[in-house]
C-alpha positions as a Python dict, from the first residue, in 0.01 Angstrom:
ca = {
    (1, 'X'): (0, 0, 0),
    (2, 'X'): (308, -212, 35),
    (3, 'X'): (531, 94, 5),
    (4, 'X'): (339, 269, 285),
    (5, 'X'): (378, -33, 509),
    (6, 'X'): (749, -44, 427),
    (7, 'X'): (795, 325, 512),
    (8, 'X'): (603, 281, 838),
    (9, 'X'): (817, -18, 931),
    (10, 'X'): (1137, 175, 857),
    (11, 'X'): (1015, 467, 1068),
    (12, 'X'): (935, 240, 1362),
    (13, 'X'): (1276, 73, 1328),
    (14, 'X'): (1457, 409, 1330),
    (15, 'X'): (1257, 521, 1634),
    (16, 'X'): (1338, 195, 1814),
    (17, 'X'): (1712, 233, 1740),
    (18, 'X'): (1703, 593, 1865),
    (19, 'X'): (1535, 484, 2189),
    (20, 'X'): (1795, 215, 2241),
    (21, 'X'): (2075, 465, 2183),
    (22, 'X'): (1919, 708, 2432),
    (23, 'X'): (1880, 434, 2690),
    (24, 'X'): (2248, 341, 2667),
    (25, 'X'): (2364, 705, 2688),
    (26, 'X'): (2127, 830, 2957),
    (27, 'X'): (2315, 690, 3258),
    (28, 'X'): (2612, 908, 3161),
    (29, 'X'): (2395, 1216, 3151),
    (30, 'X'): (2227, 1156, 3486),
    (31, 'X'): (2350, 1401, 3756),
    (32, 'X'): (2500, 1214, 4051),
    (33, 'X'): (2404, 1330, 4400),
    (34, 'X'): (2742, 1329, 4577),
    (35, 'X'): (2580, 1400, 4914),
    (36, 'X'): (2422, 1057, 4890),
    (37, 'X'): (2760, 917, 4791),
    (38, 'X'): (2910, 1074, 5105),
    (39, 'X'): (2650, 892, 5314),
    (40, 'X'): (2732, 566, 5141),
    (41, 'X'): (3105, 619, 5201),
    (42, 'X'): (3050, 702, 5569),
    (43, 'X'): (2832, 394, 5617),
    (44, 'X'): (3099, 187, 5446),
    (45, 'X'): (3412, 307, 5629),
    (46, 'X'): (3248, 357, 5971),
    (47, 'X'): (3037, 44, 5970),
    (48, 'X'): (3066, -186, 6274),
    (49, 'X'): (3210, -463, 6060),
    (50, 'X'): (3488, -248, 5911),
    (51, 'X'): (3588, 4, 6182),
    (52, 'X'): (3630, -4, 6559),
    (53, 'X'): (3697, 332, 6729),
    (54, 'X'): (3846, 154, 7030),
    (55, 'X'): (4149, 36, 6831),
    (56, 'X'): (4421, 290, 6757),
    (57, 'X'): (4547, 330, 6399),
    (58, 'X'): (4862, 156, 6280),
    (59, 'X'): (5196, 332, 6266),
    (60, 'X'): (5345, 494, 5959),
    (61, 'X'): (5318, 291, 5637),
    (62, 'X'): (5090, 41, 5808),
    (63, 'X'): (5352, -77, 6059),
    (64, 'X'): (5295, -182, 6418),
    (65, 'X'): (5481, 127, 6541),
    (66, 'X'): (5326, 416, 6735),
    (67, 'X'): (5058, 638, 6590),
    (68, 'X'): (5198, 980, 6497),
    (69, 'X'): (4975, 1277, 6579),
    (70, 'X'): (5069, 1626, 6458),
    (71, 'X'): (4931, 1921, 6654),
    (72, 'X'): (4903, 2296, 6609),
    (73, 'X'): (4699, 2572, 6770),
    (74, 'X'): (4571, 2926, 6719),
    (75, 'X'): (4570, 3159, 7020),
    (76, 'X'): (4264, 3382, 7008),
    (77, 'X'): (4270, 3556, 7345),
    (78, 'X'): (4488, 3584, 7657),
    (79, 'X'): (4449, 3722, 8008),
    (80, 'X'): (4698, 3709, 8297),
    (81, 'X'): (4603, 3716, 8667),
    (82, 'X'): (4898, 3804, 8892),
    (83, 'X'): (4718, 3747, 9221),
    (84, 'X'): (4614, 3390, 9131),
    (85, 'X'): (4936, 3293, 8951),
    (86, 'X'): (4742, 3182, 8644),
    (87, 'X'): (4644, 3287, 8296),
    (88, 'X'): (4343, 3226, 8074),
    (89, 'X'): (4361, 3144, 7706),
    (90, 'X'): (4107, 3082, 7433),
    (91, 'X'): (4242, 2880, 7143),
    (92, 'X'): (4160, 2668, 6842),
    (93, 'X'): (4336, 2337, 6885),
    (94, 'X'): (4398, 2096, 6596),
    (95, 'X'): (4527, 1740, 6569),
    (96, 'X'): (4600, 1542, 6254),
    (97, 'X'): (4688, 1176, 6208),
    (98, 'X'): (4663, 898, 5951),
    (99, 'X'): (4413, 614, 5987),
    (100, 'X'): (4441, 384, 5684),
    (101, 'X'): (4117, 213, 5779),
    (102, 'X'): (3932, 529, 5669),
    (103, 'X'): (4052, 535, 5307),
    (104, 'X'): (3773, 574, 5050),
    (105, 'X'): (3699, 651, 4685),
    (106, 'X'): (3687, 1026, 4621),
    (107, 'X'): (3502, 990, 4287),
    (108, 'X'): (3769, 1163, 4080),
    (109, 'X'): (3821, 1442, 4332),
    (110, 'X'): (3451, 1523, 4374),
    (111, 'X'): (3463, 1438, 4747),
    (112, 'X'): (3752, 1636, 4898),
    (113, 'X'): (3678, 1533, 5256),
    (114, 'X'): (3402, 1406, 5481),
    (115, 'X'): (3295, 1613, 5782),
    (116, 'X'): (3183, 1473, 6118),
    (117, 'X'): (3079, 1650, 6438),
    (118, 'X'): (3081, 1347, 6668),
    (119, 'X'): (3427, 1264, 6797),
    (120, 'X'): (3307, 927, 6925),
    (121, 'X'): (3269, 795, 6571),
    (122, 'X'): (3646, 767, 6516),
    (123, 'X'): (3951, 691, 6726),
    (124, 'X'): (4078, 999, 6914),
    (125, 'X'): (4413, 1067, 7088),
    (126, 'X'): (4376, 1089, 7466),
    (127, 'X'): (4544, 1429, 7499),
    (128, 'X'): (4504, 1640, 7813),
    (129, 'X'): (4645, 1973, 7939),
    (130, 'X'): (4869, 1888, 8233),
    (131, 'X'): (4880, 2237, 8391),
    (132, 'X'): (4510, 2309, 8347),
    (133, 'X'): (4299, 2443, 8636),
    (134, 'X'): (3968, 2487, 8454),
    (135, 'X'): (3844, 2446, 8101),
    (136, 'X'): (3530, 2430, 7888),
    (137, 'X'): (3418, 2379, 7532),
    (138, 'X'): (3224, 2633, 7324),
    (139, 'X'): (2874, 2521, 7227),
    (140, 'X'): (2715, 2843, 7093),
    (141, 'X'): (2524, 2807, 6858),
    (142, 'X'): (2649, 2459, 6782),
    (143, 'X'): (2949, 2277, 6933),
    (144, 'X'): (3263, 2437, 6789),
    (145, 'X'): (3422, 2112, 6676),
    (146, 'X'): (3462, 1920, 6353),
    (147, 'X'): (3641, 1615, 6216),
    (148, 'X'): (3750, 1596, 5852),
    (149, 'X'): (3833, 1263, 5692),
    (150, 'X'): (4034, 1287, 5369),
    (151, 'X'): (4038, 1018, 5097),
    (152, 'X'): (4389, 900, 5195),
    (153, 'X'): (4268, 829, 5551),
    (154, 'X'): (4408, 1149, 5702),
    (155, 'X'): (4195, 1274, 5993),
    (156, 'X'): (4185, 1640, 6103),
    (157, 'X'): (4032, 1723, 6440),
    (158, 'X'): (3965, 2089, 6528),
    (159, 'X'): (3802, 2233, 6841),
    (160, 'X'): (3772, 2571, 7015),
    (161, 'X'): (3831, 2565, 7390),
    (162, 'X'): (3893, 2804, 7679),
    (163, 'X'): (4143, 2712, 7951),
    (164, 'X'): (4266, 2852, 8280),
    (165, 'X'): (4625, 2737, 8331),
    (166, 'X'): (4871, 2755, 8617),
    (167, 'X'): (5160, 3000, 8572),
    (168, 'X'): (5406, 3036, 8866),
    (169, 'X'): (5551, 3388, 8855),
    (170, 'X'): (5862, 3555, 8995),
    (171, 'X'): (5765, 3907, 9105),
    (172, 'X'): (6100, 4021, 9249),
    (173, 'X'): (6147, 4281, 8973),
    (174, 'X'): (5783, 4397, 8967),
    (175, 'X'): (5683, 4610, 8775),
    (176, 'X'): (5993, 4571, 8557),
    (177, 'X'): (5956, 4195, 8532),
    (178, 'X'): (5911, 3941, 8254),
    (179, 'X'): (5705, 3628, 8301),
    (180, 'X'): (5713, 3294, 8119),
    (181, 'X'): (5393, 3086, 8110),
    (182, 'X'): (5366, 2736, 7963),
    (183, 'X'): (5095, 2537, 7793),
    (184, 'X'): (5160, 2164, 7827),
    (185, 'X'): (4975, 1889, 7638),
    (186, 'X'): (5042, 1519, 7696),
    (187, 'X'): (4897, 1174, 7641),
    (188, 'X'): (4712, 1039, 7943),
    (189, 'X'): (4700, 665, 7878),
    (190, 'X'): (4892, 580, 7559),
    (191, 'X'): (5267, 548, 7611),
    (192, 'X'): (5530, 643, 7352),
    (193, 'X'): (5520, 283, 7228),
    (194, 'X'): (5166, 348, 7104),
    (195, 'X'): (5126, 724, 7058),
    (196, 'X'): (5367, 1011, 6983),
    (197, 'X'): (5276, 1378, 6960),
    (198, 'X'): (5472, 1603, 6722),
    (199, 'X'): (5440, 1969, 6638),
    (200, 'X'): (5312, 2038, 6289),
    (201, 'X'): (5580, 2157, 6050),
    (202, 'X'): (5576, 2524, 5957),
    (203, 'X'): (5394, 2743, 6208),
    (204, 'X'): (5262, 2514, 6481),
    (205, 'X'): (5151, 2811, 6693),
    (206, 'X'): (4968, 3112, 6551),
    (207, 'X'): (4846, 3425, 6730),
    (208, 'X'): (4567, 3652, 6608),
    (209, 'X'): (4695, 3989, 6486),
    (210, 'X'): (4470, 4203, 6706),
    (211, 'X'): (4565, 4031, 7032),
    (212, 'X'): (4572, 4286, 7317),
    (213, 'X'): (4677, 4214, 7675),
    (214, 'X'): (4605, 4457, 7961),
    (215, 'X'): (4937, 4562, 8123),
    (216, 'X'): (5135, 4296, 7932),
    (217, 'X'): (5294, 4244, 7591),
    (218, 'X'): (5349, 3903, 7435),
    (219, 'X'): (5714, 3931, 7332),
    (220, 'X'): (5764, 3588, 7179),
    (221, 'X'): (5666, 3223, 7201),
    (222, 'X'): (5836, 2900, 7113),
    (223, 'X'): (5750, 2532, 7102),
    (224, 'X'): (5926, 2245, 7274),
    (225, 'X'): (5877, 1888, 7395),
    (226, 'X'): (5828, 1782, 7756),
    (227, 'X'): (5815, 1402, 7742),
    (228, 'X'): (5782, 1251, 8088),
    (229, 'X'): (5845, 913, 8242),
    (230, 'X'): (5644, 775, 8533),
    (231, 'X'): (5595, 439, 8702),
    (232, 'X'): (5348, 339, 8431),
    (233, 'X'): (5567, 428, 8132),
    (234, 'X'): (5693, 712, 7915),
    (235, 'X'): (5444, 960, 7771),
    (236, 'X'): (5469, 1204, 7484),
    (237, 'X'): (5422, 1572, 7567),
    (238, 'X'): (5412, 1904, 7379),
    (239, 'X'): (5485, 2244, 7532),
    (240, 'X'): (5439, 2608, 7433),
    (241, 'X'): (5633, 2873, 7626),
    (242, 'X'): (5485, 3225, 7619),
    (243, 'X'): (5713, 3511, 7724),
    (244, 'X'): (5533, 3822, 7855),
    (245, 'X'): (5676, 4166, 7928),
    (246, 'X'): (5494, 4391, 8171),
    (247, 'X'): (5397, 4731, 8035),
    (248, 'X'): (5585, 4987, 8246),
    (249, 'X'): (5401, 5291, 8105),
    (250, 'X'): (5089, 5212, 8310),
    (251, 'X'): (5281, 5203, 8637),
    (252, 'X'): (5479, 5512, 8538),
    (253, 'X'): (5161, 5715, 8496),
    (254, 'X'): (4961, 5563, 8780),
    (255, 'X'): (5229, 5522, 9049),
    (256, 'X'): (5571, 5669, 8978),
    (257, 'X'): (5474, 6017, 8856),
    (258, 'X'): (5203, 6078, 9126),
    (259, 'X'): (5440, 5961, 9402),
    (260, 'X'): (5721, 6186, 9276),
    (261, 'X'): (5484, 6482, 9261),
    (262, 'X'): (5366, 6422, 9618),
    (263, 'X'): (5724, 6403, 9741),
    (264, 'X'): (5806, 6730, 9567),
    (265, 'X'): (5497, 6893, 9717),
    (266, 'X'): (5596, 6772, 10063),
    (267, 'X'): (5932, 6947, 10023),
    (268, 'X'): (5750, 7283, 10016),
    (269, 'X'): (5722, 7260, 10395),
    (270, 'X'): (6099, 7314, 10416),
    (271, 'X'): (6057, 7661, 10268),
    (272, 'X'): (5779, 7766, 10505),
    (273, 'X'): (5847, 7994, 10798),
    (274, 'X'): (5923, 7822, 11127),
    (275, 'X'): (5629, 7991, 11291),
    (276, 'X'): (5385, 7868, 11023),
    (277, 'X'): (5310, 7546, 11207),
    (278, 'X'): (4948, 7510, 11086),
    (279, 'X'): (5063, 7537, 10725),
    (280, 'X'): (5330, 7270, 10763),
    (281, 'X'): (5087, 7038, 10944),
    (282, 'X'): (4816, 7087, 10682),
    (283, 'X'): (5063, 7026, 10401),
    (284, 'X'): (5201, 6710, 10566),
    (285, 'X'): (4858, 6570, 10650),
    (286, 'X'): (4732, 6642, 10297),
    (287, 'X'): (5029, 6464, 10148),
    (288, 'X'): (4983, 6165, 10380),
    (289, 'X'): (4609, 6138, 10307),
    (290, 'X'): (4671, 6163, 9932),
    (291, 'X'): (4926, 5880, 9948),
    (292, 'X'): (4688, 5668, 10156),
    (293, 'X'): (4402, 5731, 9911),
    (294, 'X'): (4619, 5641, 9613),
    (295, 'X'): (4745, 5321, 9778),
    (296, 'X'): (4397, 5205, 9881),
    (297, 'X'): (4268, 5261, 9530),
    (298, 'X'): (4507, 5006, 9372),
}
């Protein structure tokens, strides 16, 4: 009887030790929901007591210098209007800057970045397009915009927009002309003491491979800076120059060749007999009406 009680006690003790061991090891085996961790991180770094979107980030290495914003863009579509001296462009525009207030724990690389869709949650550069006539955002199906916050505090802002921009043209050599159109982006309120725009290193401007322009060819493009100084201070500015070449083949087929053929046809009247007045009149009137019809159809 005593031996049975002893064996039962030993069994209960072993079971108790096993339960204790399982209890201590179970937290390591529990699967962590990192989506909940992302919410906790967002609540922590964007809380009203820790972050204020009205205050711009510090300069490089936490100094009081200006905030550096790197920009790049992808041109998706282009259209040039000669009569209005303007061109339309659809592009994906990106900005990137460092905000050390947004640093967070990435849980050993499990959280690569946090994604936001509300630009009002973080500080944003006050960039505007200085030669813009019209513009709109794309909201189908959802607003085409996102903000990514990386663990080091780096912020990436990306948005798809369509713009109609002014482009003064020189048409003296039409249709053998080349036109240069600019896209200018500048800070509206922050001076160079507080905010500086720089082009992203590498390829700051990309163009889709299947870009097709009616009657024009995009020969080349290059980036530059267009910093300006006004009565209220100096402002940082970025510029893209697009060089277009007009396609001469269209005008050769539609204008030059038909006009040359009509002139040659009109010369036939010189070989007609002097007495064949009705024939010369008919030929001349036909040529004149054909020219008028072609001109009115342009």
